[in-house]
Tab-separated table of C-alpha atoms in Angstrom:
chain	number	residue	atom	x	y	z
A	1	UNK	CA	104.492	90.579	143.511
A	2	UNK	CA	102.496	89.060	146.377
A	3	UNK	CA	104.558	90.490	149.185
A	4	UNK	CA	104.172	93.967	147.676
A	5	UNK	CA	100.396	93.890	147.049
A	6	UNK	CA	99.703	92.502	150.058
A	7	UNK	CA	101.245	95.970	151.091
A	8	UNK	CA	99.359	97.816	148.423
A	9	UNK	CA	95.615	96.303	148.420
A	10	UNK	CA	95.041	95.231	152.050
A	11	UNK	CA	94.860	97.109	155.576
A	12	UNK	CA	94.545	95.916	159.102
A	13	UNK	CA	94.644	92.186	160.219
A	14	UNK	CA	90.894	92.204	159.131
A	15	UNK	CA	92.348	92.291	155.690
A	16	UNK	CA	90.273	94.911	154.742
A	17	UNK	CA	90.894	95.049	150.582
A	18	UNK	CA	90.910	98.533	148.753
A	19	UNK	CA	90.015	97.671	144.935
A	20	UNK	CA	92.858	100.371	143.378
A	21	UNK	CA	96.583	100.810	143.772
A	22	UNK	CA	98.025	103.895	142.184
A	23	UNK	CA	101.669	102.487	141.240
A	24	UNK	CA	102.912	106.435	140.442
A	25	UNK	CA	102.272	107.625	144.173
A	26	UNK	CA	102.722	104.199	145.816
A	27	UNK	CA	99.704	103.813	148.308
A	28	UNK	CA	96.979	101.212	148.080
A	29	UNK	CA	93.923	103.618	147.305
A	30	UNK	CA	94.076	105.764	143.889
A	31	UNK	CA	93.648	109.672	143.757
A	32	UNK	CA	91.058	109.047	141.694
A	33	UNK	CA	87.597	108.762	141.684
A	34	UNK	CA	86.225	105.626	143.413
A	35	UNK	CA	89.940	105.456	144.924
A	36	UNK	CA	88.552	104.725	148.376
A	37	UNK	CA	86.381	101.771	146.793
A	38	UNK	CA	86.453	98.446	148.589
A	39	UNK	CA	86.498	95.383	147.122
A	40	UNK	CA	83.993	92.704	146.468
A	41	UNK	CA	83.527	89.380	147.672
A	42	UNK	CA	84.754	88.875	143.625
A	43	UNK	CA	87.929	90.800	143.932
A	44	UNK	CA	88.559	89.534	147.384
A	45	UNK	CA	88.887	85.784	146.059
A	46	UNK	CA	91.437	86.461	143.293
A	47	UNK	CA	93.744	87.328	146.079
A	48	UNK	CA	92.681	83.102	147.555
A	49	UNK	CA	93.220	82.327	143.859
A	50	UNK	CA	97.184	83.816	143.941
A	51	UNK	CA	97.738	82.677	146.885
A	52	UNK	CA	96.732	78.829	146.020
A	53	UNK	CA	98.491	79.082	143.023
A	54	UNK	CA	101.695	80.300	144.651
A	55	UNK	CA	101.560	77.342	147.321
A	56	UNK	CA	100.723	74.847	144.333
A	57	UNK	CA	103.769	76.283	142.800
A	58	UNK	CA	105.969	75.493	145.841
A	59	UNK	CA	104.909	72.063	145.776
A	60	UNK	CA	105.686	71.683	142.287
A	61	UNK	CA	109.451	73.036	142.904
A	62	UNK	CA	109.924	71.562	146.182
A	63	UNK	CA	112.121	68.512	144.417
A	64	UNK	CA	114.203	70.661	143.338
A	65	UNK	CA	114.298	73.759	145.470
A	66	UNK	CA	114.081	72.664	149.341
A	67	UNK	CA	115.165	76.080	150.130
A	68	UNK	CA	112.244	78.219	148.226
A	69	UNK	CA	109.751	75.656	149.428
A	70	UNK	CA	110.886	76.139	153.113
A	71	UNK	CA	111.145	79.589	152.839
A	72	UNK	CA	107.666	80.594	151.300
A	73	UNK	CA	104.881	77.630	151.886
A	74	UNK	CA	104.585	77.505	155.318
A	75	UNK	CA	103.520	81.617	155.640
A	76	UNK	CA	101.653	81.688	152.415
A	77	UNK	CA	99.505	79.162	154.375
A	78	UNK	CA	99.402	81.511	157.117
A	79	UNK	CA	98.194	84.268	154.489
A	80	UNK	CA	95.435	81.751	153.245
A	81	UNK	CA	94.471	81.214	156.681
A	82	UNK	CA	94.068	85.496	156.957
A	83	UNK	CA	92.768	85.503	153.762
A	84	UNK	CA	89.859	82.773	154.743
A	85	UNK	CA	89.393	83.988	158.447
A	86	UNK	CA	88.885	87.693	156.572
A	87	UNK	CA	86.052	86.157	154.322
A	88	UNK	CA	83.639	86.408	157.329
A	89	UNK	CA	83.186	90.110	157.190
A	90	UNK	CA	81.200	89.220	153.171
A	91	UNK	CA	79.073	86.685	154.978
A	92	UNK	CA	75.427	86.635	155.877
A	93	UNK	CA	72.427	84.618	156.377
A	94	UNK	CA	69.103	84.870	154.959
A	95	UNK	CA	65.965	82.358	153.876
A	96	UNK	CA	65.689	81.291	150.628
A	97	UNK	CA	62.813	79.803	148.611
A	98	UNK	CA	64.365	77.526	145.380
A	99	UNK	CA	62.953	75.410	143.170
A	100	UNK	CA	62.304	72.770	145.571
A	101	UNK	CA	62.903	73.946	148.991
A	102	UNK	CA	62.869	76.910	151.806
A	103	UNK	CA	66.219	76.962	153.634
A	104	UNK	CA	68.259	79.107	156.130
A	105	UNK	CA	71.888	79.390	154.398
A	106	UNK	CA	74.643	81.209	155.418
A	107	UNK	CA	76.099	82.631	152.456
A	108	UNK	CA	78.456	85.667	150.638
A	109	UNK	CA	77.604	88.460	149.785
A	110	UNK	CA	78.890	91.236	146.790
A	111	UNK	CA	79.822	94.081	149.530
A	112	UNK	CA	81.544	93.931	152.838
A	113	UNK	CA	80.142	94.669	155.882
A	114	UNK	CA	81.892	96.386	158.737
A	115	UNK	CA	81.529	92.910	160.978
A	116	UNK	CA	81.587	89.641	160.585
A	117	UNK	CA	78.311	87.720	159.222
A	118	UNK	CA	76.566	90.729	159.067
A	119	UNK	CA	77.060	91.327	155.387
A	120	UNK	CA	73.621	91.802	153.503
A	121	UNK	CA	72.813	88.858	151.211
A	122	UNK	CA	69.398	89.314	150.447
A	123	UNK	CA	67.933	89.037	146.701
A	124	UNK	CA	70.126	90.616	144.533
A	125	UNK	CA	73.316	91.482	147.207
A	126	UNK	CA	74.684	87.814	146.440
A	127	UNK	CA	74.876	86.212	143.235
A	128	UNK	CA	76.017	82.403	142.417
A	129	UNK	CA	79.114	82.679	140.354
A	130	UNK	CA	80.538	84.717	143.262
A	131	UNK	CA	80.091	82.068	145.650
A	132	UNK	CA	81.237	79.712	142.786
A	133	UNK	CA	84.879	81.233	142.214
A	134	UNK	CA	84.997	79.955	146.363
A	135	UNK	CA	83.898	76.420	145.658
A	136	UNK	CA	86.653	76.724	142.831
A	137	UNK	CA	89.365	77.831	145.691
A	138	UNK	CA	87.863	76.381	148.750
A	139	UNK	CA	88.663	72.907	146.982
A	140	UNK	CA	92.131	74.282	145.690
A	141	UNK	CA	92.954	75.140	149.105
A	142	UNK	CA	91.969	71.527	150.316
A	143	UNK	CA	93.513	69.950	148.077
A	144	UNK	CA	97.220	72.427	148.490
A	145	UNK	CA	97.076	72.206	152.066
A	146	UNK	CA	94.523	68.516	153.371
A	147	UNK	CA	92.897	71.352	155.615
A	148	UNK	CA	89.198	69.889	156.120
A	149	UNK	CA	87.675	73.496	156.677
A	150	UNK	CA	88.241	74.419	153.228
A	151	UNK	CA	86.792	71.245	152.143
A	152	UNK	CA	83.883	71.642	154.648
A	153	UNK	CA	83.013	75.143	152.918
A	154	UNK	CA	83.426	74.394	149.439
A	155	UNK	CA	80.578	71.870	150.481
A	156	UNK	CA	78.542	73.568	151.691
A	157	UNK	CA	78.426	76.602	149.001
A	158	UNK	CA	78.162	73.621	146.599
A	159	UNK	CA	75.229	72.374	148.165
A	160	UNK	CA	73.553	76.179	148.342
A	161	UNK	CA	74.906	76.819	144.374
A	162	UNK	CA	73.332	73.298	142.716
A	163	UNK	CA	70.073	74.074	144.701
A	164	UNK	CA	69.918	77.200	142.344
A	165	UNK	CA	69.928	74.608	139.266
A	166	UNK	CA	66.356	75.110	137.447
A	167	UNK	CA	65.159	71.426	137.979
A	168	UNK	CA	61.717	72.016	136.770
A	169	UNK	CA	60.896	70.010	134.114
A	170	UNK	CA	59.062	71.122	130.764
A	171	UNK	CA	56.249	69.565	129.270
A	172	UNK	CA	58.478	66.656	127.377
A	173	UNK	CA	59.740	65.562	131.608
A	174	UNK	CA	63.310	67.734	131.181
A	175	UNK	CA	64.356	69.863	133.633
A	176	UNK	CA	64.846	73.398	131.914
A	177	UNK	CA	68.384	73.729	133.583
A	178	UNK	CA	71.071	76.477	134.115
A	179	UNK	CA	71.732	78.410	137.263
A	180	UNK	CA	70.774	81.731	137.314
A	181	UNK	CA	73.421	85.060	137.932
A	182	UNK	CA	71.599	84.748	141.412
A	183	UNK	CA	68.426	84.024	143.351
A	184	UNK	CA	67.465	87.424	142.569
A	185	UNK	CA	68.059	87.341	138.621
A	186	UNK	CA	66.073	85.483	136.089
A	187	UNK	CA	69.499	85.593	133.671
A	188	UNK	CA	71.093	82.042	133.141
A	189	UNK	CA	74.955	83.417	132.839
A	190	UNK	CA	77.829	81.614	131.533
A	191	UNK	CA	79.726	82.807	134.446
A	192	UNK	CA	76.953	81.061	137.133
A	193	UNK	CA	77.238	78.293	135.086
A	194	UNK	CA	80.705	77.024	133.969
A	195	UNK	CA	82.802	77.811	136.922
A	196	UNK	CA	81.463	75.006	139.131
A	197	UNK	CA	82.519	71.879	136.478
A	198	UNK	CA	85.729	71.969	137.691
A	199	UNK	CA	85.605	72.284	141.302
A	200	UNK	CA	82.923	69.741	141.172
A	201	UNK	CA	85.131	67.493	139.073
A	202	UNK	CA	87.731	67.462	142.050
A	203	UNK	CA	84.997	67.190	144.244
A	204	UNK	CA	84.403	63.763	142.721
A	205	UNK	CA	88.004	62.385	143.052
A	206	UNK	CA	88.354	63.521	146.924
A	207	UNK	CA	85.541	61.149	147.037
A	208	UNK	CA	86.258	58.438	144.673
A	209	UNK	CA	86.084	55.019	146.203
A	210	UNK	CA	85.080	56.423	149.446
A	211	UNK	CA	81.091	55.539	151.059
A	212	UNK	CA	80.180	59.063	151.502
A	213	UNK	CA	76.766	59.772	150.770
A	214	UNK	CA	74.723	63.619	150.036
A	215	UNK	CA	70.848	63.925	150.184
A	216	UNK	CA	69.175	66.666	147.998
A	217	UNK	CA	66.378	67.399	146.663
A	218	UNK	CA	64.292	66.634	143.362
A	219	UNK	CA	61.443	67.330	141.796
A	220	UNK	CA	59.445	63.974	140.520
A	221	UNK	CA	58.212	63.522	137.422
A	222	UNK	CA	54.486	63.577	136.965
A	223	UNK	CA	53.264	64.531	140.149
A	224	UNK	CA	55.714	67.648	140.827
A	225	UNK	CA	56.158	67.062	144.537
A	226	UNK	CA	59.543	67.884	145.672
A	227	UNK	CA	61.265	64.868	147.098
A	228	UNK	CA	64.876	63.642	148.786
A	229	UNK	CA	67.483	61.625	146.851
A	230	UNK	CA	70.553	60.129	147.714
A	231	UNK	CA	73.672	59.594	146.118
A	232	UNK	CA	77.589	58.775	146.891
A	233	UNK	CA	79.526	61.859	146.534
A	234	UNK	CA	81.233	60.389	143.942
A	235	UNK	CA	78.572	59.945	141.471
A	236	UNK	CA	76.735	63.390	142.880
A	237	UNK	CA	79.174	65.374	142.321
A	238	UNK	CA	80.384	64.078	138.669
A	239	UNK	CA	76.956	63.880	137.270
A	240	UNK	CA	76.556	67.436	138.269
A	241	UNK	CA	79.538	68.328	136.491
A	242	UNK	CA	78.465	66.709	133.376
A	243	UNK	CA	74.963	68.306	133.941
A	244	UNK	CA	76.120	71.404	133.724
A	245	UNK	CA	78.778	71.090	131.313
A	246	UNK	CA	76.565	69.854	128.605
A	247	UNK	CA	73.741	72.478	129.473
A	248	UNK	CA	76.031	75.467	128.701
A	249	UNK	CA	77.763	73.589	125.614
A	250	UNK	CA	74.559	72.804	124.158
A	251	UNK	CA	72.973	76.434	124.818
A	252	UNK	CA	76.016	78.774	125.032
A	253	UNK	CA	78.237	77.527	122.188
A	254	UNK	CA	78.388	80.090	119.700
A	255	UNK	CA	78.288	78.332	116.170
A	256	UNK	CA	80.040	81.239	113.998
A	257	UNK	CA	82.718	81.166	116.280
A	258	UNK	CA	82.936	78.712	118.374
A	259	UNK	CA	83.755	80.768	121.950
A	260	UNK	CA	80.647	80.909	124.693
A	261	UNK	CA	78.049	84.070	124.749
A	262	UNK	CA	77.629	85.353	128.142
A	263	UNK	CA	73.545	84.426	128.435
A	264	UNK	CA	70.445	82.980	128.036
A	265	UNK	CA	67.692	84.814	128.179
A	266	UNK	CA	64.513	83.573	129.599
A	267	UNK	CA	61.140	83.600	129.588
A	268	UNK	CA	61.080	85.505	133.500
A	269	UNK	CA	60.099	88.644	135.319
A	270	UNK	CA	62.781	89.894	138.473
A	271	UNK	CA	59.590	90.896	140.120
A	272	UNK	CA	57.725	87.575	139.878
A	273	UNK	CA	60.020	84.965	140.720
A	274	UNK	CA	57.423	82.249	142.299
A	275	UNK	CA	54.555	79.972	141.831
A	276	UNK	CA	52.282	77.455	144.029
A	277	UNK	CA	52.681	74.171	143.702
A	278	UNK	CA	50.427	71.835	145.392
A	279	UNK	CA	49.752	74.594	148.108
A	280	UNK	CA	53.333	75.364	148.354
A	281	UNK	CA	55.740	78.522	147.003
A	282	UNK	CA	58.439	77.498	145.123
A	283	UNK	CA	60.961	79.346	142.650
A	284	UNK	CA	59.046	79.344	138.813
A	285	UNK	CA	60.921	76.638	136.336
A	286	UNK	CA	62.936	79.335	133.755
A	287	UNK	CA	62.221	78.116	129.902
A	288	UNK	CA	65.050	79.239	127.758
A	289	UNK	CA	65.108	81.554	124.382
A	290	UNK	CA	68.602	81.934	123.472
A	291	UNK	CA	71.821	82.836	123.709
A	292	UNK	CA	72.826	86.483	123.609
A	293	UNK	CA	75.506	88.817	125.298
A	294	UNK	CA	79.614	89.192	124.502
A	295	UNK	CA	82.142	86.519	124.768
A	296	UNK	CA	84.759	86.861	127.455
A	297	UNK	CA	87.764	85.181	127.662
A	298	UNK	CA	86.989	83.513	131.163
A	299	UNK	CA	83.120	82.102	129.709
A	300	UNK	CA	84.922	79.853	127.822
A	301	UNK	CA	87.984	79.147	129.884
A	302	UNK	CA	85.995	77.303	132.369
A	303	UNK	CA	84.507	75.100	129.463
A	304	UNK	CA	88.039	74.117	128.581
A	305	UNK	CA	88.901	73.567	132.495
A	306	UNK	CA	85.422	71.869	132.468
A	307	UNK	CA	86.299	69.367	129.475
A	308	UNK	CA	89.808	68.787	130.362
A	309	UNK	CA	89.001	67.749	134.355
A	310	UNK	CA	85.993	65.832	132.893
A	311	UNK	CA	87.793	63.843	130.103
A	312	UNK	CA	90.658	63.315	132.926
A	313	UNK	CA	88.585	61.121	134.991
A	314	UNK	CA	85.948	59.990	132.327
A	315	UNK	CA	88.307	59.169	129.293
A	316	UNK	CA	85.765	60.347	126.903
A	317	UNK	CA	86.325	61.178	123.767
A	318	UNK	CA	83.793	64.069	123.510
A	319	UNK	CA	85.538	66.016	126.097
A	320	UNK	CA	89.013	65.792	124.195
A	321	UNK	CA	87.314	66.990	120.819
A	322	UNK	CA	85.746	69.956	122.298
A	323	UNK	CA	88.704	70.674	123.854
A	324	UNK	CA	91.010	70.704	120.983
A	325	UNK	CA	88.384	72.882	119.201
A	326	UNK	CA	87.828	75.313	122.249
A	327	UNK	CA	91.747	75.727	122.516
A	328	UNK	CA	91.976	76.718	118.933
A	329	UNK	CA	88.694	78.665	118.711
A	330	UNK	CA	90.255	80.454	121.996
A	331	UNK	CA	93.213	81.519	120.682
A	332	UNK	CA	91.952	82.877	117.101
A	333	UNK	CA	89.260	84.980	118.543
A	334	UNK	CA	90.329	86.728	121.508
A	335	UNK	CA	94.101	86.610	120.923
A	336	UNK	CA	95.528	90.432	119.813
A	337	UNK	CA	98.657	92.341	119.224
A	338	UNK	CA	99.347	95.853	118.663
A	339	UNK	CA	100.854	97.483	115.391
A	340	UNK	CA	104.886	96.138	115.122
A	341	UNK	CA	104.104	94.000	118.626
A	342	UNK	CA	103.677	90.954	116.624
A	343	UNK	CA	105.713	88.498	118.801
A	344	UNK	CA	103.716	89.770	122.046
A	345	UNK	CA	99.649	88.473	122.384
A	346	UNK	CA	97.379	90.020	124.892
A	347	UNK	CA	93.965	87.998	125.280
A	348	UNK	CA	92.081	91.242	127.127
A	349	UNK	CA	91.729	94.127	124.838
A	350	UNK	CA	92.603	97.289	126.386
A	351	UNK	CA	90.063	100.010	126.360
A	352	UNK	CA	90.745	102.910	129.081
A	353	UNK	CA	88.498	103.534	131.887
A	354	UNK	CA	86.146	100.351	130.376
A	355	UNK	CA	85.645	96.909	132.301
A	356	UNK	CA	88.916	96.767	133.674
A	357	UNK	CA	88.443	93.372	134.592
A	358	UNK	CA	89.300	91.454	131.397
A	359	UNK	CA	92.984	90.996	132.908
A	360	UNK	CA	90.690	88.594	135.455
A	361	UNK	CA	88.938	87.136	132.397
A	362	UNK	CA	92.265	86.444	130.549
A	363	UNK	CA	93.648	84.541	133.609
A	364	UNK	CA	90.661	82.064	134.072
A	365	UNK	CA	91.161	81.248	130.040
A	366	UNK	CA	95.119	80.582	130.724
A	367	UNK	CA	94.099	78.424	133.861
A	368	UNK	CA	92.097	76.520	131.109
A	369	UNK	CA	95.078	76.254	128.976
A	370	UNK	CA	97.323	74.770	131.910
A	371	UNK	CA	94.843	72.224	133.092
A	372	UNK	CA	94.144	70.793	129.776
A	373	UNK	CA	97.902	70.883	128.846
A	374	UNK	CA	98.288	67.159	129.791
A	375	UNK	CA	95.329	66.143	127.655
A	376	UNK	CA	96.050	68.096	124.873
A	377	UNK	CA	99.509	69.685	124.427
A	378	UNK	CA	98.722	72.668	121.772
A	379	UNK	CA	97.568	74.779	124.407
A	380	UNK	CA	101.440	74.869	125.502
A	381	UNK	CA	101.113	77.791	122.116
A	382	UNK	CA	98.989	79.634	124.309
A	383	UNK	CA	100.606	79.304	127.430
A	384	UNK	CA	103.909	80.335	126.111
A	385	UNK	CA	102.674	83.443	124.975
A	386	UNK	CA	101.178	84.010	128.429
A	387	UNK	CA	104.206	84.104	129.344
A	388	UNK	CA	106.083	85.552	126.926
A	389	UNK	CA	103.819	89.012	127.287
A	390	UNK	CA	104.232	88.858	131.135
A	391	UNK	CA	108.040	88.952	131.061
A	392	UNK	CA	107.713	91.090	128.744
A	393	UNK	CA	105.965	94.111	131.079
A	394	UNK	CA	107.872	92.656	134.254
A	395	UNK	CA	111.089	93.767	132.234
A	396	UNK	CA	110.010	97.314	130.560
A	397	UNK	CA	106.795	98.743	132.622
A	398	UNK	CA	107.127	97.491	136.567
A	399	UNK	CA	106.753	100.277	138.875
A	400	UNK	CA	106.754	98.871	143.021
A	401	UNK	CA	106.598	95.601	141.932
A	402	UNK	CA	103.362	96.427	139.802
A	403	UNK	CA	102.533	95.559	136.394
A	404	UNK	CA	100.190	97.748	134.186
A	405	UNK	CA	97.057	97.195	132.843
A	406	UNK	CA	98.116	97.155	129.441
A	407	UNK	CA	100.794	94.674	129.682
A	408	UNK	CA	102.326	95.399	125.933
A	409	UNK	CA	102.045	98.912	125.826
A	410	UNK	CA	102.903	100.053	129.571
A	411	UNK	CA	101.467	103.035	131.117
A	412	UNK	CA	99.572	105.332	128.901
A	413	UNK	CA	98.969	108.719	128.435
A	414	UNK	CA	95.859	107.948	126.837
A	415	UNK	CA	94.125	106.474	129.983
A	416	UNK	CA	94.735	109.694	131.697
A	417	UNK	CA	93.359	109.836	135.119
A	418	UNK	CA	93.327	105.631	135.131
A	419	UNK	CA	96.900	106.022	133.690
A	420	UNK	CA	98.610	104.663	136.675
A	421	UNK	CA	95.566	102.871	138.798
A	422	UNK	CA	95.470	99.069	138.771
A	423	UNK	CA	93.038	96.852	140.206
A	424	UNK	CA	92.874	94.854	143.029
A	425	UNK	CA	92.455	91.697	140.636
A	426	UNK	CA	94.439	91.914	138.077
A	427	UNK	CA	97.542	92.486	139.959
A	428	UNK	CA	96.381	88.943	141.294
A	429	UNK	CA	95.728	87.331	138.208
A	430	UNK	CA	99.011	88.520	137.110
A	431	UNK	CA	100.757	86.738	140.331
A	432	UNK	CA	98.210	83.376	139.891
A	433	UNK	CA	99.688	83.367	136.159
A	434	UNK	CA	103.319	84.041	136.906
A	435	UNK	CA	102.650	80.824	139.239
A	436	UNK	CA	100.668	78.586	137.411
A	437	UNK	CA	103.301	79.015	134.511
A	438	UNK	CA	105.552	77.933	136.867
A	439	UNK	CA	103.697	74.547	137.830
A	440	UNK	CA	103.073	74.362	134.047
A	441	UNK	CA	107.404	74.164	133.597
A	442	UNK	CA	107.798	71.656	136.475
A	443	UNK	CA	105.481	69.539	135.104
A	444	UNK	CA	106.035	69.884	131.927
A	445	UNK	CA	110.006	68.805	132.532
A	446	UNK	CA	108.297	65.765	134.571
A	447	UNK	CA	106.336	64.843	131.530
């Protein structure tokens, strides 16, 4: 599945990434409108995603199949090195002012730009949880392959992502918290939230033990002057994982249902995004209303990544008892299957021609379930049916080595003019699945 939409999605050694395949006329832009569309920073990183998942995969089976191992990991690196080198054309640089600093960072950006580092990344053309799905792989990718450079970026868009956390404190001394969609939104979304408890998690165990020290910046109590701290890594990085964690649990957790809305809204205006503090401009402190928006699938699957990394290394019970709920809560809400279809569960409802994403979605919620198998073993109800639905569509619908949106019902008529057009990113959350399930059956045999 790789191989072929590496074919299908991607042109040129620049790795330039068309978001539509039409699998009827096999050619990597659809015949129909938007077909020459190319993808975002977003869609560009599930490809990173399938890719680390496939190489995580190999190491998993390389006990017991030399011969796959030998065969596959060394050029899927080589792809992840493409992949990473092709990244440059979304970057730019631009000065920000946060809540407690004006910096020069070098950062990406939603569109691709026709060279490298000269993507536009101003205000609203980059946005946090875009840069966040990067920490996520960026520290996959060190972790897969002990390459520092991926370790050295996932760094650094760390450091530029928690500098976006809304330190300033309320009248009671407590910073109001959450991260906004981006520096130009006022929106505190689950999805610029979330994401970054993992990778931030794993942060803290490359680090564990080790001297390594980060300075940031703070805003004191009482006097409101922004001021440098320093911390290991260690503890940095796992009491910003905690931060955030209990911020979105406390504010996104929706009580009639227990999954995670999509927002908080705030007390902000776009258009007036600064104050002066002690004859200096700094981003205004956010104070929250409440939560509002949908729940998707992925919102909460990086709260159950979140509390299964977090009880992994913390062994508190908190973390296991959300967990257990979330898994359940998960699977009762967003689970569906179509009239006879009972044995067969899709977790993104298919609607034709409408956010064609929620394949994506789906896949960050059965990461969740594979990373908290070890901690909590009903997810493997889940997971099975993950996979159970896959194999399902690999048998009955695949066309060029191409599964359909719908992965239960195949292609149809009703979508019309979408009938046969698949996006970039679900046909890579499809391949990140098909090889996480395969880590999860390794592992699960080790067990």
């Amino acid at each position: 599945m790789m191989d072929a939409a590496v074919e299908h999605y991607f042109e040129g050694d620049e790795m330039k990434m068309y978001r539509f395949y039409n699998a009827l006329m096999d050619r990597h832009f659809a015949a129909d409108k938007g077909g020459n569309e190319i993808g975002s920073v977003w869609m560009y990183t599930s490809s990173i995603e399938a890719v680390n998942s496939i190489l995580a995969a190999l190491k998993d089976v390389q006990s017991t199949n030399q011969e796959l191992y030998n065969k596959n990991f060394d050029r899927y690196v080589e792809l992840l090195n493409k992949l990473y080198d092709g990244l440059d054309y979304y970057a730019g640089t631009y000065t920000l002012t946060s809540y407690t600093q004006t910096k020069e960072w070098t950062v990406y950006g939603v569109n691709r730009s026709n060279s490298k580092g000269g993507a536009n990344v101003v205000g609203k053309e980059n946005v946090y949880d875009d840069n966040e799905w990067l920490v996520c792989e960026m520290v996959r990718a060190y972790n897969i392959t002990g390459d520092a450079k991926f370790l050295k970026k996932a760094e650094y868009l760390a450091s530029y992502i928690l500098d976006g956390w809304d330190c300033v404190l309320d009248s009671d001394g407590n910073e109001y918290g959450g991260i906004c969609w981006g520096p130009g939104y006022v929106g505190k979304m689950a999805c610029s939230n979330a994401p970054m408890v993992a990778p931030l998690v794993r942060l803290h165990n490359i680090y564990k033990g080790k001297a390594d020290k980060i300075t940031y910046r703070i805003i004191e109590k009482g006097t409101r002057n922004r001021i440098e701290d320093t911390k290991t890594k260690e503890e940095y990085y796992l009491n910003f994982a905690k931060k955030i964690y209990d911020w979105q649990h406390e504010h996104l957790l929706r009580k009639e249902d227990g999954v995670y809305a999509d927002q908080v809204e705030v007390d902000g205006d776009e258009g007036n995004l600064l104050e002066n503090v002690n004859g200096v401009e700094y981003r205004k402190g956010l104070p929250l209303k409440g939560a509002v928006g949908n729940a998707w699938t992925y919102n909460s699957g990086t709260m159950v990544s979140g509390a299964a990394e977090l009880y992994k290394v913390t062994n508190d019970d908190v973390y296991k008892e959300h967990l257990e709920k979330l898994i359940e809560d998960t699977r009762k809400y967003f689970s569906r299957t179509k009239f006879g279809m009972d044995d067969y569960i899709s977790y993104a409802e298919h609607k034709p021609g409408e956010n064609e994403f929620r394949q994506w979605f789906a896949d960050v919620l059965m990461t969740g379930y594979v990373e908290a198998y070890s901690v909590v073993n009903i997810a493997s109800l889940s997971i099975n049916s993950f996979q159970k639905t896959l194999d399902y569509a690999w048998e009955r619908f695949r066309q060029h080595n191409t599964l359909p949106y719908d992965l239960i019902s195949g292609w149809l008529e009703s979508d019309g003019d979408y009938k046969y057009r698949v996006e970039a990113m679900v046909t890579f959350a499809y391949i990140s699945e098909y090889a996480q399930l395969a880590s999860y059956e390794v592992n699960k045999v080790v067990e």
